Coordinates of C-alpha atoms in Angstrom, one line a residue:
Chain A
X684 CA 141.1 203.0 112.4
X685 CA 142.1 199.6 112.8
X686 CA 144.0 199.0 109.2
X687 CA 146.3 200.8 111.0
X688 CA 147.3 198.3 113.8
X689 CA 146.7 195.9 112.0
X690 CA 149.7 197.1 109.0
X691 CA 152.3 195.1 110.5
X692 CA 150.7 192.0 110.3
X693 CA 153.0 189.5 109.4
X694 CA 152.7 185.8 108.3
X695 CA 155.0 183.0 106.9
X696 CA 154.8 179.9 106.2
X697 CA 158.6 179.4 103.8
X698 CA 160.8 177.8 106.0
X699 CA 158.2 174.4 107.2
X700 CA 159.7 172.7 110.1
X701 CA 160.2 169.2 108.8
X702 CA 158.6 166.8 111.3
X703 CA 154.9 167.5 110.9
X704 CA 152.8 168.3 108.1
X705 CA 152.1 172.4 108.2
X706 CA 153.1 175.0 109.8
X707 CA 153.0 178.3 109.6
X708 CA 154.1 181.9 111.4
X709 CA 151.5 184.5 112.8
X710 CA 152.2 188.1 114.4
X711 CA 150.7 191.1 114.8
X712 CA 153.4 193.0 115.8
X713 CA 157.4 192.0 116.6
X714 CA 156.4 192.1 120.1
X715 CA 152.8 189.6 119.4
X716 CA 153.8 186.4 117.4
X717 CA 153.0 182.4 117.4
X718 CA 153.9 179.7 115.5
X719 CA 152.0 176.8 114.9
X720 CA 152.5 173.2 113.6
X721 CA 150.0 170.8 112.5
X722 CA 150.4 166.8 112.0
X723 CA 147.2 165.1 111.3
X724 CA 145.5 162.9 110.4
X725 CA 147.6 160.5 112.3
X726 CA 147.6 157.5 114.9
X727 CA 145.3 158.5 117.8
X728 CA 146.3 156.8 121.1
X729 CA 143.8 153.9 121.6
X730 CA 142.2 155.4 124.7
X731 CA 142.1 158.7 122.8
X732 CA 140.6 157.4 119.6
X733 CA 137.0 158.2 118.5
X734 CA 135.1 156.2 116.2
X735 CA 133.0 158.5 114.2
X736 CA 135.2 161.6 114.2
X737 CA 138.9 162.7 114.1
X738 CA 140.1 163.7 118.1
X739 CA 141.8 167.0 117.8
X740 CA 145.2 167.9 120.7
X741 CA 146.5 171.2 121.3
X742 CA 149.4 171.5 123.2
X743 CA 150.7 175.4 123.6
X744 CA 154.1 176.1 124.8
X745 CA 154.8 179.7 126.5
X746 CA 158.1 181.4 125.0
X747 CA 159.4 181.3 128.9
X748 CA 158.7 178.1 131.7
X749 CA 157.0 175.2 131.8
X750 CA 153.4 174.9 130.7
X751 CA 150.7 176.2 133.1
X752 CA 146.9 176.7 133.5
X753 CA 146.8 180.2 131.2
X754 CA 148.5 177.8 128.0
X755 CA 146.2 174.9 128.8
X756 CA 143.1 177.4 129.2
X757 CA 144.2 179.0 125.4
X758 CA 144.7 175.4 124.4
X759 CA 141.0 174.7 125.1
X760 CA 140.3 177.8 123.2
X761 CA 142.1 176.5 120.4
X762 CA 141.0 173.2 120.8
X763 CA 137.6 174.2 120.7
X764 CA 137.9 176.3 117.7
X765 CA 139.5 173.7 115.5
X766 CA 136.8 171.1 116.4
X767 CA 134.3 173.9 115.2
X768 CA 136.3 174.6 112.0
X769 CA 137.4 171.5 110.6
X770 CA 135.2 168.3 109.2
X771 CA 136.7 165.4 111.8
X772 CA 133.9 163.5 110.5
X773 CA 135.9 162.6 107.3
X774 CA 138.9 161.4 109.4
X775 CA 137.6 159.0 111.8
X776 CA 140.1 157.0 114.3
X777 CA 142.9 159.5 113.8
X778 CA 144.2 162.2 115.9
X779 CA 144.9 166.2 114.6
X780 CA 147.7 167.4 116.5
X781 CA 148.2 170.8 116.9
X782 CA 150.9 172.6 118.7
X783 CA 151.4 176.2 119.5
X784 CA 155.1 177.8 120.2
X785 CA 154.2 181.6 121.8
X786 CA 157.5 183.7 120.1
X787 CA 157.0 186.4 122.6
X788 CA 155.9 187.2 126.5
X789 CA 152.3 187.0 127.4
X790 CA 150.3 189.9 128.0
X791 CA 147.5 190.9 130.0
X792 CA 145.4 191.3 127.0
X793 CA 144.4 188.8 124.4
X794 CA 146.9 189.6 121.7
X795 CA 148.6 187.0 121.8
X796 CA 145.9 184.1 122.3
X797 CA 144.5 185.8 118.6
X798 CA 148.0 185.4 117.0
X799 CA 148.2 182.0 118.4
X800 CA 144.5 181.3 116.8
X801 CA 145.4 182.5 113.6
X802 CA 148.8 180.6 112.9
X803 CA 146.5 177.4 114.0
X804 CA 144.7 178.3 110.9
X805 CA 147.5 179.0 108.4
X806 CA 149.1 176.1 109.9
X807 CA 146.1 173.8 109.0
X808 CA 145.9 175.5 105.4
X809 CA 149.6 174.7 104.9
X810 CA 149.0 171.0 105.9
X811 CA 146.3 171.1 103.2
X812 CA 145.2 167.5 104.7
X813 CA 142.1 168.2 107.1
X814 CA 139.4 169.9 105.4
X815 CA 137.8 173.0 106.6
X816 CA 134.1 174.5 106.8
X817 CA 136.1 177.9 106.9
X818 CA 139.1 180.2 107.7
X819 CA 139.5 181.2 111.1
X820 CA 140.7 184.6 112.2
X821 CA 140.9 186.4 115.4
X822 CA 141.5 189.7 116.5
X823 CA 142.3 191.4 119.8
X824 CA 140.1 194.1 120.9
X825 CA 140.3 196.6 123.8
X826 CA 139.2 199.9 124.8
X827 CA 140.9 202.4 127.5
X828 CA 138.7 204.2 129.0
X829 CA 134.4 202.7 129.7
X830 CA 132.6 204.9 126.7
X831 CA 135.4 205.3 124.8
X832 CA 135.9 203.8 120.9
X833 CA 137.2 200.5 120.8
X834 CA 140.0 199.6 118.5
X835 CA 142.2 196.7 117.4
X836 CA 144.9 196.7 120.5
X837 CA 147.9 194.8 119.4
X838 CA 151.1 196.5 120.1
X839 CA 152.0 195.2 124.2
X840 CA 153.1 199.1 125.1
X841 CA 149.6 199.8 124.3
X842 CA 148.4 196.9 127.4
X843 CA 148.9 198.5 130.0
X844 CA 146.9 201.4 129.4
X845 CA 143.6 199.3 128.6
X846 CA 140.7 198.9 130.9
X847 CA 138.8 196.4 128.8
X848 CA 139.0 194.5 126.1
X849 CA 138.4 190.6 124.6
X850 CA 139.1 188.6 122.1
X851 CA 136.7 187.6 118.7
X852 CA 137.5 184.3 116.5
X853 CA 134.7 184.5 113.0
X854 CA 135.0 181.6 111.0
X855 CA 135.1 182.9 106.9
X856 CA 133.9 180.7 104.6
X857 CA 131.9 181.3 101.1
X858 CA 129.2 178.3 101.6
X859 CA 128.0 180.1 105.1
X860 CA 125.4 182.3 105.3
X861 CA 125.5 186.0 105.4
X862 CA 126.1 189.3 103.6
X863 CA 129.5 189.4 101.5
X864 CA 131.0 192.9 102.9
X865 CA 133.8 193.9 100.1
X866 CA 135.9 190.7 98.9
X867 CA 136.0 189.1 102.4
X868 CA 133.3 185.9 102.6
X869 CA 130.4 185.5 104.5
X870 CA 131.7 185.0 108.8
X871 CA 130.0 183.3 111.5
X872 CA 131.0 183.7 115.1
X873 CA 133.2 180.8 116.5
X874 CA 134.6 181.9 120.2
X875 CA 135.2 184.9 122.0
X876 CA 135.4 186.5 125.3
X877 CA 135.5 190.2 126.8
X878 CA 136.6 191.3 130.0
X879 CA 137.1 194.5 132.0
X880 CA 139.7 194.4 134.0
X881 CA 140.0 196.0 138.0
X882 CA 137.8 198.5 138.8
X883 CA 136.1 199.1 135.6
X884 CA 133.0 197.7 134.1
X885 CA 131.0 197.4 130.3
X886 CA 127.5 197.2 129.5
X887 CA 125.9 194.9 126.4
X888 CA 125.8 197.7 124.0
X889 CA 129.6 197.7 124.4
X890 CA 129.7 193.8 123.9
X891 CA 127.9 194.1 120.5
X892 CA 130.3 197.1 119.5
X893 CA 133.4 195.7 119.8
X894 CA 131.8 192.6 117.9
X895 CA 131.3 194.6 115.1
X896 CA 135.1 196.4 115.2
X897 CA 136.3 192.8 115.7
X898 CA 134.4 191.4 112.4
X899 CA 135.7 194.4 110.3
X900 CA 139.1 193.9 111.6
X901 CA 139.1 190.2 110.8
X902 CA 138.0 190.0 107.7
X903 CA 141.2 192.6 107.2
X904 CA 143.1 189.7 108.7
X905 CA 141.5 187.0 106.2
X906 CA 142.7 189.3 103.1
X907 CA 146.1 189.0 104.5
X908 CA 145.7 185.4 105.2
X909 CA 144.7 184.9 101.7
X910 CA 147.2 187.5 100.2
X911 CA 150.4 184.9 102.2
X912 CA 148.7 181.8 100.3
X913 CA 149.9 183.4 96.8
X914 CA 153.2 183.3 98.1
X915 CA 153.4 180.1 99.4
X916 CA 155.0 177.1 97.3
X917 CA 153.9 173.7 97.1
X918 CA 156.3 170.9 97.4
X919 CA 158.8 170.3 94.5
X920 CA 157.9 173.8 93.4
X921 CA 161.1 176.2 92.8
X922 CA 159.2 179.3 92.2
X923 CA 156.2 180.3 94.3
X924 CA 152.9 181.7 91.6
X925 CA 154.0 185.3 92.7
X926 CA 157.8 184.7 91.4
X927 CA 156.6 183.8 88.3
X928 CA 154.1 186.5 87.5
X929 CA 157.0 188.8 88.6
X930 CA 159.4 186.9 86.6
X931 CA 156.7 186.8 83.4
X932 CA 156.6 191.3 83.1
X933 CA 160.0 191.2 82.5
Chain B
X1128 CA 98.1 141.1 144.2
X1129 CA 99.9 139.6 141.0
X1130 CA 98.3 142.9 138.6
X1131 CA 100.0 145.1 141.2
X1132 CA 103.5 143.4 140.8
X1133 CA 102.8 143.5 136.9
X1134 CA 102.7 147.2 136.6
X1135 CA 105.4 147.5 138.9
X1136 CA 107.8 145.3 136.9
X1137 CA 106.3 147.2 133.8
X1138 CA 107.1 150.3 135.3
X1139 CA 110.6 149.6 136.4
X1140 CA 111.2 148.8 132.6
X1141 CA 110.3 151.7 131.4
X1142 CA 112.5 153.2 133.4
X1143 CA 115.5 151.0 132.9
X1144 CA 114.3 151.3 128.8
X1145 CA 114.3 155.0 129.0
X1146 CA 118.3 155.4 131.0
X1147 CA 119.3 152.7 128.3
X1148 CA 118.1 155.3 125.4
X1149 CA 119.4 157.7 127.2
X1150 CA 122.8 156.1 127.2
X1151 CA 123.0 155.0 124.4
X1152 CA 121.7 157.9 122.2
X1153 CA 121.8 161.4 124.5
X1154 CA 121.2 164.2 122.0
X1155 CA 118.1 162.3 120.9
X1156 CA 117.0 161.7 124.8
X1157 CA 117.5 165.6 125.5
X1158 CA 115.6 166.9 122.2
X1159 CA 112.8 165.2 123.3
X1160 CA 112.6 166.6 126.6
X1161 CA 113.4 170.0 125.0
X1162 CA 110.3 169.7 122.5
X1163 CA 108.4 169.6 125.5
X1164 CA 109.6 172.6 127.1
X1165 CA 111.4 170.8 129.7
X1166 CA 114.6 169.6 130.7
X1167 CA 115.5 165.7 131.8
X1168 CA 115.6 167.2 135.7
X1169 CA 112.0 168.4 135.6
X1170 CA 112.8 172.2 135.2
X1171 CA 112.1 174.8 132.6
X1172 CA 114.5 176.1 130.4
X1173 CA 115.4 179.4 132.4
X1174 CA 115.0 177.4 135.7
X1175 CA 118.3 177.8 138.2
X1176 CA 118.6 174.9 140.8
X1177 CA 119.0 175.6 144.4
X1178 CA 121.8 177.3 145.7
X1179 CA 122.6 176.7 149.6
X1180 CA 126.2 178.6 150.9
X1181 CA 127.5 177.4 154.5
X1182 CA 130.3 179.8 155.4
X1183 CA 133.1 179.3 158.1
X1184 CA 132.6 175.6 158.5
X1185 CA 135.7 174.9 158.4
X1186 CA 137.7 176.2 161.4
X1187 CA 141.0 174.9 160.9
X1188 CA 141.3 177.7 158.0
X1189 CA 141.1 181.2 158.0
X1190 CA 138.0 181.2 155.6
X1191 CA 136.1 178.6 154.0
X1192 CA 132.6 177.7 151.9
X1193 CA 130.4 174.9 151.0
X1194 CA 128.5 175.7 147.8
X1195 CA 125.8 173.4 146.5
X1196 CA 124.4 173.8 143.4
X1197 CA 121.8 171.4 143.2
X1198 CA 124.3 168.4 143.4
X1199 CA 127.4 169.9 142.4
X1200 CA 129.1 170.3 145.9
X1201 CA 132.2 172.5 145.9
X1202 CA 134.6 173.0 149.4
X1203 CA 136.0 175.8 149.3
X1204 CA 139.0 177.0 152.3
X1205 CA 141.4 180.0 152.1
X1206 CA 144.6 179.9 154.1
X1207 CA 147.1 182.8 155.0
X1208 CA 150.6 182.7 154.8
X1209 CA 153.5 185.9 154.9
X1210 CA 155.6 185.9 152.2
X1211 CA 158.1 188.2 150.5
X1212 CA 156.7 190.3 147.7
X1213 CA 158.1 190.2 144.3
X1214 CA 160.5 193.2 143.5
X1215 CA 158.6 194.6 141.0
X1216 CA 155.5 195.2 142.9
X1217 CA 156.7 195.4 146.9
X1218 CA 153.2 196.8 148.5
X1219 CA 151.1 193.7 146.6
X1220 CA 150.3 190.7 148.3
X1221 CA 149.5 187.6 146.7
X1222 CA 145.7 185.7 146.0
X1223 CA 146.4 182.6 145.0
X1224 CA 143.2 180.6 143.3
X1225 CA 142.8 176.7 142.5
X1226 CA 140.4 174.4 141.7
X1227 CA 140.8 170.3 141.8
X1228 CA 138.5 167.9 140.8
X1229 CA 139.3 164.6 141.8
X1230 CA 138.2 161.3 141.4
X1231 CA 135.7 161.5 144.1
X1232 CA 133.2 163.9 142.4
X1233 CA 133.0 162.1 138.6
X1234 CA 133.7 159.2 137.1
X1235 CA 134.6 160.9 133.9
X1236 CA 137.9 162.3 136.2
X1237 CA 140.2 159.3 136.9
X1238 CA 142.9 159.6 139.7
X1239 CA 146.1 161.5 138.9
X1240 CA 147.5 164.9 138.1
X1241 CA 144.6 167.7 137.4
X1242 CA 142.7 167.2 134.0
X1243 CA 142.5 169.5 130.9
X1244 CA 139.3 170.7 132.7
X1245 CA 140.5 171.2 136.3
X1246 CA 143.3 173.3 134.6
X1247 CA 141.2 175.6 132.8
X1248 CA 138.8 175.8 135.9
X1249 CA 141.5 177.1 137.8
X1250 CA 142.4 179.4 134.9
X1251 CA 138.9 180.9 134.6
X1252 CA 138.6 181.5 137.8
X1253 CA 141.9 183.3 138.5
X1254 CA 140.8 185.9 135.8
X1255 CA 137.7 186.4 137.4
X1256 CA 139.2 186.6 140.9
X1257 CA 142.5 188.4 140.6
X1258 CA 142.3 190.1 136.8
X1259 CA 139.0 191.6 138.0
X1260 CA 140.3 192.9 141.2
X1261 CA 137.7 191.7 144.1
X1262 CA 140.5 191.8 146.7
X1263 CA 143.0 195.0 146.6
X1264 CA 146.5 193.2 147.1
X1265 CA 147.8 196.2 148.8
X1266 CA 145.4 195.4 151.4
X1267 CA 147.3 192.3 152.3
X1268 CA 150.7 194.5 152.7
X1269 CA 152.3 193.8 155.8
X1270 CA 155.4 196.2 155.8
X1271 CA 155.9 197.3 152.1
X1272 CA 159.4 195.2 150.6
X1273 CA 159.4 193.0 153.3
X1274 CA 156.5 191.0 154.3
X1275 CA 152.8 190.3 152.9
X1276 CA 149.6 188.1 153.0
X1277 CA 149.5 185.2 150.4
X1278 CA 145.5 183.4 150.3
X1279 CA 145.5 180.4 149.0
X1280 CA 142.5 180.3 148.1
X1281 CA 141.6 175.9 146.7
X1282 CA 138.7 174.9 146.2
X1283 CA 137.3 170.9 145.9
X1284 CA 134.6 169.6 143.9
X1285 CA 133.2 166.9 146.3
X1286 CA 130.6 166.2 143.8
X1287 CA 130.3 167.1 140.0
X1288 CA 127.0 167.8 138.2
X1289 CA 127.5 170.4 135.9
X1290 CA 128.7 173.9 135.9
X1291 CA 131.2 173.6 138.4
X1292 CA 132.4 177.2 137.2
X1293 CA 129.7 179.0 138.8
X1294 CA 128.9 177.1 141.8
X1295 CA 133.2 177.4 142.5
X1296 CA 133.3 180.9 142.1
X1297 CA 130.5 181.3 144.5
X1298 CA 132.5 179.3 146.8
X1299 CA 135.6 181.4 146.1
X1300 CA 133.7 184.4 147.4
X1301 CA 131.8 183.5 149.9
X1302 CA 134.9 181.8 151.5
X1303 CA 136.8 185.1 151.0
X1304 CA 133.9 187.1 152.4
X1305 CA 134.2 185.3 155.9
X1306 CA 138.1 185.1 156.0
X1307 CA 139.8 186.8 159.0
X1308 CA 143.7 187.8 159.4
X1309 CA 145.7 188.2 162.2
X1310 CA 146.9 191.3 163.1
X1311 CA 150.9 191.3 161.7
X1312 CA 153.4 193.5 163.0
X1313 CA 157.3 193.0 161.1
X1314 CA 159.6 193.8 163.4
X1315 CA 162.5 195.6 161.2
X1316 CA 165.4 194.7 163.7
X1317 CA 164.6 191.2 163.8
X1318 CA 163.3 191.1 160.0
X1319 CA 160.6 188.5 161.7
X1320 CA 156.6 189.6 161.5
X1321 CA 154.6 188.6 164.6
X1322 CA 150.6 187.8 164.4
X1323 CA 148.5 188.4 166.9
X1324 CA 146.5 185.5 168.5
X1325 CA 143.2 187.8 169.5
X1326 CA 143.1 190.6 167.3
X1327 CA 141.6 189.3 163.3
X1328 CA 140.1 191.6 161.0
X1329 CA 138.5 190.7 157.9
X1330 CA 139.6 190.9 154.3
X1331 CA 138.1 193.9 152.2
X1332 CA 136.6 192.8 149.4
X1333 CA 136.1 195.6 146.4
X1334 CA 133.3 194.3 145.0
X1335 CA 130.8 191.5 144.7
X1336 CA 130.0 189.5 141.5
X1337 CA 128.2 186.6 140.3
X1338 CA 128.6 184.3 137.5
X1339 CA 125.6 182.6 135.2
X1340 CA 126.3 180.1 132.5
X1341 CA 123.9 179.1 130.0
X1342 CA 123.9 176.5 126.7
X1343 CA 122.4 176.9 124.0
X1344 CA 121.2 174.0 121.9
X1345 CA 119.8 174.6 118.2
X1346 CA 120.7 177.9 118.0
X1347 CA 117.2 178.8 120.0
X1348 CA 116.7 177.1 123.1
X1349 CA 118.6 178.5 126.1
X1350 CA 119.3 176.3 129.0
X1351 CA 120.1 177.8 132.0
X1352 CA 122.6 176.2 134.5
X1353 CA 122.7 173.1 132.5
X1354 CA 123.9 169.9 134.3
X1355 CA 126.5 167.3 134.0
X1356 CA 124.7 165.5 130.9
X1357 CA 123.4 168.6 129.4
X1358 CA 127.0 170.1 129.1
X1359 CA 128.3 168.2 126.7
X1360 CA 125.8 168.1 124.0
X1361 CA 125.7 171.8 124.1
X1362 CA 126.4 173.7 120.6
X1363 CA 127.5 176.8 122.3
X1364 CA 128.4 177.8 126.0
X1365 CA 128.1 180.8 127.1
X1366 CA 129.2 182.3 130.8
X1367 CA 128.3 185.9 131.8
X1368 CA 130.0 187.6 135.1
X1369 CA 127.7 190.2 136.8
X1370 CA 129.0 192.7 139.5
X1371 CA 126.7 193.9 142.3
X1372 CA 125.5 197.2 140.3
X1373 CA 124.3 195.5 137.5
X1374 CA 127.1 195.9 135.3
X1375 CA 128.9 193.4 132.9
X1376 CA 132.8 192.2 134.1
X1377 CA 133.1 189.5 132.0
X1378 CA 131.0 187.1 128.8
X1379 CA 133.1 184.2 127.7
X1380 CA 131.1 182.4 124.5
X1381 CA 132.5 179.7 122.5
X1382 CA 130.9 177.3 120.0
X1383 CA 129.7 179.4 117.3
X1384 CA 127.4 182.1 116.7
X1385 CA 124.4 183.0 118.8
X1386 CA 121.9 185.9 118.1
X1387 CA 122.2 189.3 119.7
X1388 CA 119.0 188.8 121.3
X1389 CA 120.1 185.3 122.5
X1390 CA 123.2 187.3 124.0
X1391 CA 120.7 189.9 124.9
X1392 CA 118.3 187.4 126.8
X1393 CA 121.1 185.9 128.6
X1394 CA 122.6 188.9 129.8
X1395 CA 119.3 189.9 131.6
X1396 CA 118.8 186.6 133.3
X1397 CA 122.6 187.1 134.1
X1398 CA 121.8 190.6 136.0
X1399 CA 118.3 189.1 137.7
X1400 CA 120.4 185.9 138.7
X1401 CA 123.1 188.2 140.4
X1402 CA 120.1 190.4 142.3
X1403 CA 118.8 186.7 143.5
X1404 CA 122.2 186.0 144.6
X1405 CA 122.7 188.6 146.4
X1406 CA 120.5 187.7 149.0

């Protein structure tokens, strides 16, 4: 049910822009992507500085007009999620800058904020230079109808028609605790938020379903995560490990 | 005579000993309160504080609030003004909600344009005011294409001690609850809309919600409604919107992973907090 939707993930991380450390490309869909740059660890403005830990900055730009309250509310998010996920202690008096370029309109749902969320992560991976309890991956949620299944909801035609739905972030990391389901790693919860929208309403049992439909579903999204890595090249490299093997059969 | 002023000098520095420790080491300060089974404020851990809502003090604006939450104070005042609707969606008015917190209610807010968490006030409680559909905009359509209501609906913090989320949407609705338009008539010749000076009616409101956020510290102790030195040295937040039938519109968690019966726990004292609310 939700391998489906979540077929056309597609992630990148080949071109680098050049003027920050990592960066990397997340969507779900054509019509649900982000890309995310990382710099860090860096200067921190004096006032900004902290002395035992690393201070982490998100800034997220919308694909349309200026920056307003939703971006700086889903920078929080993001801020928030970083600070969970990474060890600032090991980088004291420096500053992680993150910033977030939305590639495509926002929607009602949370589709977008979980694309945003999980190009942070392949954007920190790709930087290689902040070390992480985990991998972070979020998924979009949502349900039509109050009592019906809930599934992955990441295609924007599919919005309008949803009278629910929220957003999950699980942190994946072996040294956590927690059953190993199938090759994914143990997860922990990180952030997440569900909502109903006008007129309807959900009840907790709902809550703790679409928890569970949102942890299957990410740790789909960490075996892609982790399938992009193999086909990422390091600096100086000429052939990525997957052009080799490739090359190798012949 | 001088025994009496002994203990009181002893006394006032224990007291000056104990805000020292607990400004100099605050996570320490709070577990030890919290081994006790009570907070730094004297109450329990599923304790609320007092909630007092004076409505339509204001009259200057067509609907207003003042929300104290033990001593986070929060103005609240809604004003009407006509405006064109967009072209997309000509029978829907416009709610408009915002939150500042100025210098006034915190040192930790210094005078200037609207901090990251003034921002993401504002944001939080425009989903949970016009994503959840409290106020019908059609309701504030004036002549369909032409003219409609816009509330702005801004809200203050006059004083900031935690959980300014809750104690602001309170405001929001209570302010709403008591706000009265004019009667419009758009005159189509003229293209101009003319209010009536005598005749107000108030503003429907769909439904009724509350809002109850909780942190929880060590993955097992809940705090209820925690205060301005509580919140930061929570591990996780957690904020749970309740409508008037009991049922769930909204749960917003971050900080990592709390149990289902945590989540479960929480809920409930959500749904009880609503029914207190209500009246």
């Amino acid at each position: 049910m939700s391998s489906t939707a979540l077929r056309s993930i597609s992630i990148s991380s080949e071109e680098g822009l050049d003027g920050v450390d990592g960066s990397a490309r997340f969507s779900f869909h054509p019509s649900c992507s982000a890309l995310a740059s990382v710099s860090g660890p860096i200067t921190a403005r004096l006032a900004a500085e902290h002395p035992a830990r690393a201070t982490v900055e998100v800034y997220v730009r919308p694909l349309s007009s200026v920056p307003g309250t939703a971006e700086k509310s889903r920078g929080m998010a993001i801020r928030e999620i970083v600070e969970r996920s990474c060890l600032l202690a090991q980088h004291p008096r420096t500053l992680i800058q993150v910033v977030v370029q939305a590639l495509t309109n926002p929607t009602p749902g949370y589709a977008l904020l979980a694309a945003e969320i999980n190009a942070c992560t392949l954007a920190l991976i790709n930087a290689g230079s902040i070390a992480m309890r985990g991998v972070v991956c979020a998924v979009p949620v949502g349900r039509v109808k109050k009592g019906s299944a809930i599934s992955v909801e990441v295609d924007v035609a599919d919005d309008v028609v949803l009278e629910g739905g929220g957003c999950f972030a699980f942190l994946f990391g072996f040294a956590l605790s927690g059953p190993i389901k199938g090759s994914a790693p143990p997860c922990e919860d990180v952030w997440s938020t569900y909502s109903a929208r006008p007129g309807s309403s959900f009840d907790q049992a709902e809550l703790v379903r679409a928890r569970e439909v949102a942890r299957e579903a990410a740790a789909e999204v960490w075996q892609c995560v982790k399938n992009s890595i193999r086909h990422q090249k390091t600096i100086g490299e000429t052939q990525s490990p997957h052009e080799v093997d490739v090359k190798m059969e012949i | 005579m001088s025994s009496s002023s002994v203990t009181n000098s002893s006394a006032a520095d224990e007291t000056l000993r104990a805000q020292i420790f607990q400004r100099l080491h605050p996570r320490v300060y709070l577990e030890r309160f919290i081994a006790e089974k009570i907070r730094p404020d004297g109450r329990t851990f599923d304790e609320w504080r007092n909630v007092s809502v004076n409505v339509g003090s204001i009259s200057t604006a067509d609907g207003s609030a003042l929300v104290r939450m033990g001593d986070t104070t929060i103005v609240c005042g809604v004003k009407a003004e006509i405006a064109e609707p967009e072209l997309d969606h000509p029978e829907q008015g416009f709610l408009v909600p915002n939150i500042d917190l100025p210098a006034i209610c915190s040192p930790k807010f210094k005078p200037g344009p609207p901090t990251e968490e003034a921002q993401v006030l504002s944001d939080r409680l425009n989903e949970a005011l016009v994503a959840s559909g409290v106020l019908s905009l059609s309701s504030l359509c004036i002549h369909p294409g032409k003219a409609v209501w816009t509330l702005y609906v801004d809200c203050t913090c006059i004083n900031y001690d935690g959980n300014a989320f809750d104690a602001a949407l309170l405001a929001m609705l209570g302010a709403l609850r008591s706000t009265t338009l004019p009667k419009a008539t758009y005159n189509e010749e003229t293209g101009r809309t003319t209010c009536s000076r005598k005749t107000r009616s108030p503003v429907q409101l769909t439904r009724n919600f509350a809002s109850s956020s909780f942190g929880v510290l060590d993955t097992s102790h809940v705090l209820s409604d925690p205060t301005a030195f509580e919140e930061p040295l929570m591990d996780v937040t957690l904020t749970v919107i309740v409508d008037d039938r009991g049922e769930l519109i909204s749960t917003t968690e971050s900080g990592g992973a709390i149990s289902e019966e945590t989540l479960l726990r929480c809920i409930n004292r959500a749904k009880e907090r609503a029914l207190q609310l209500k009246d």
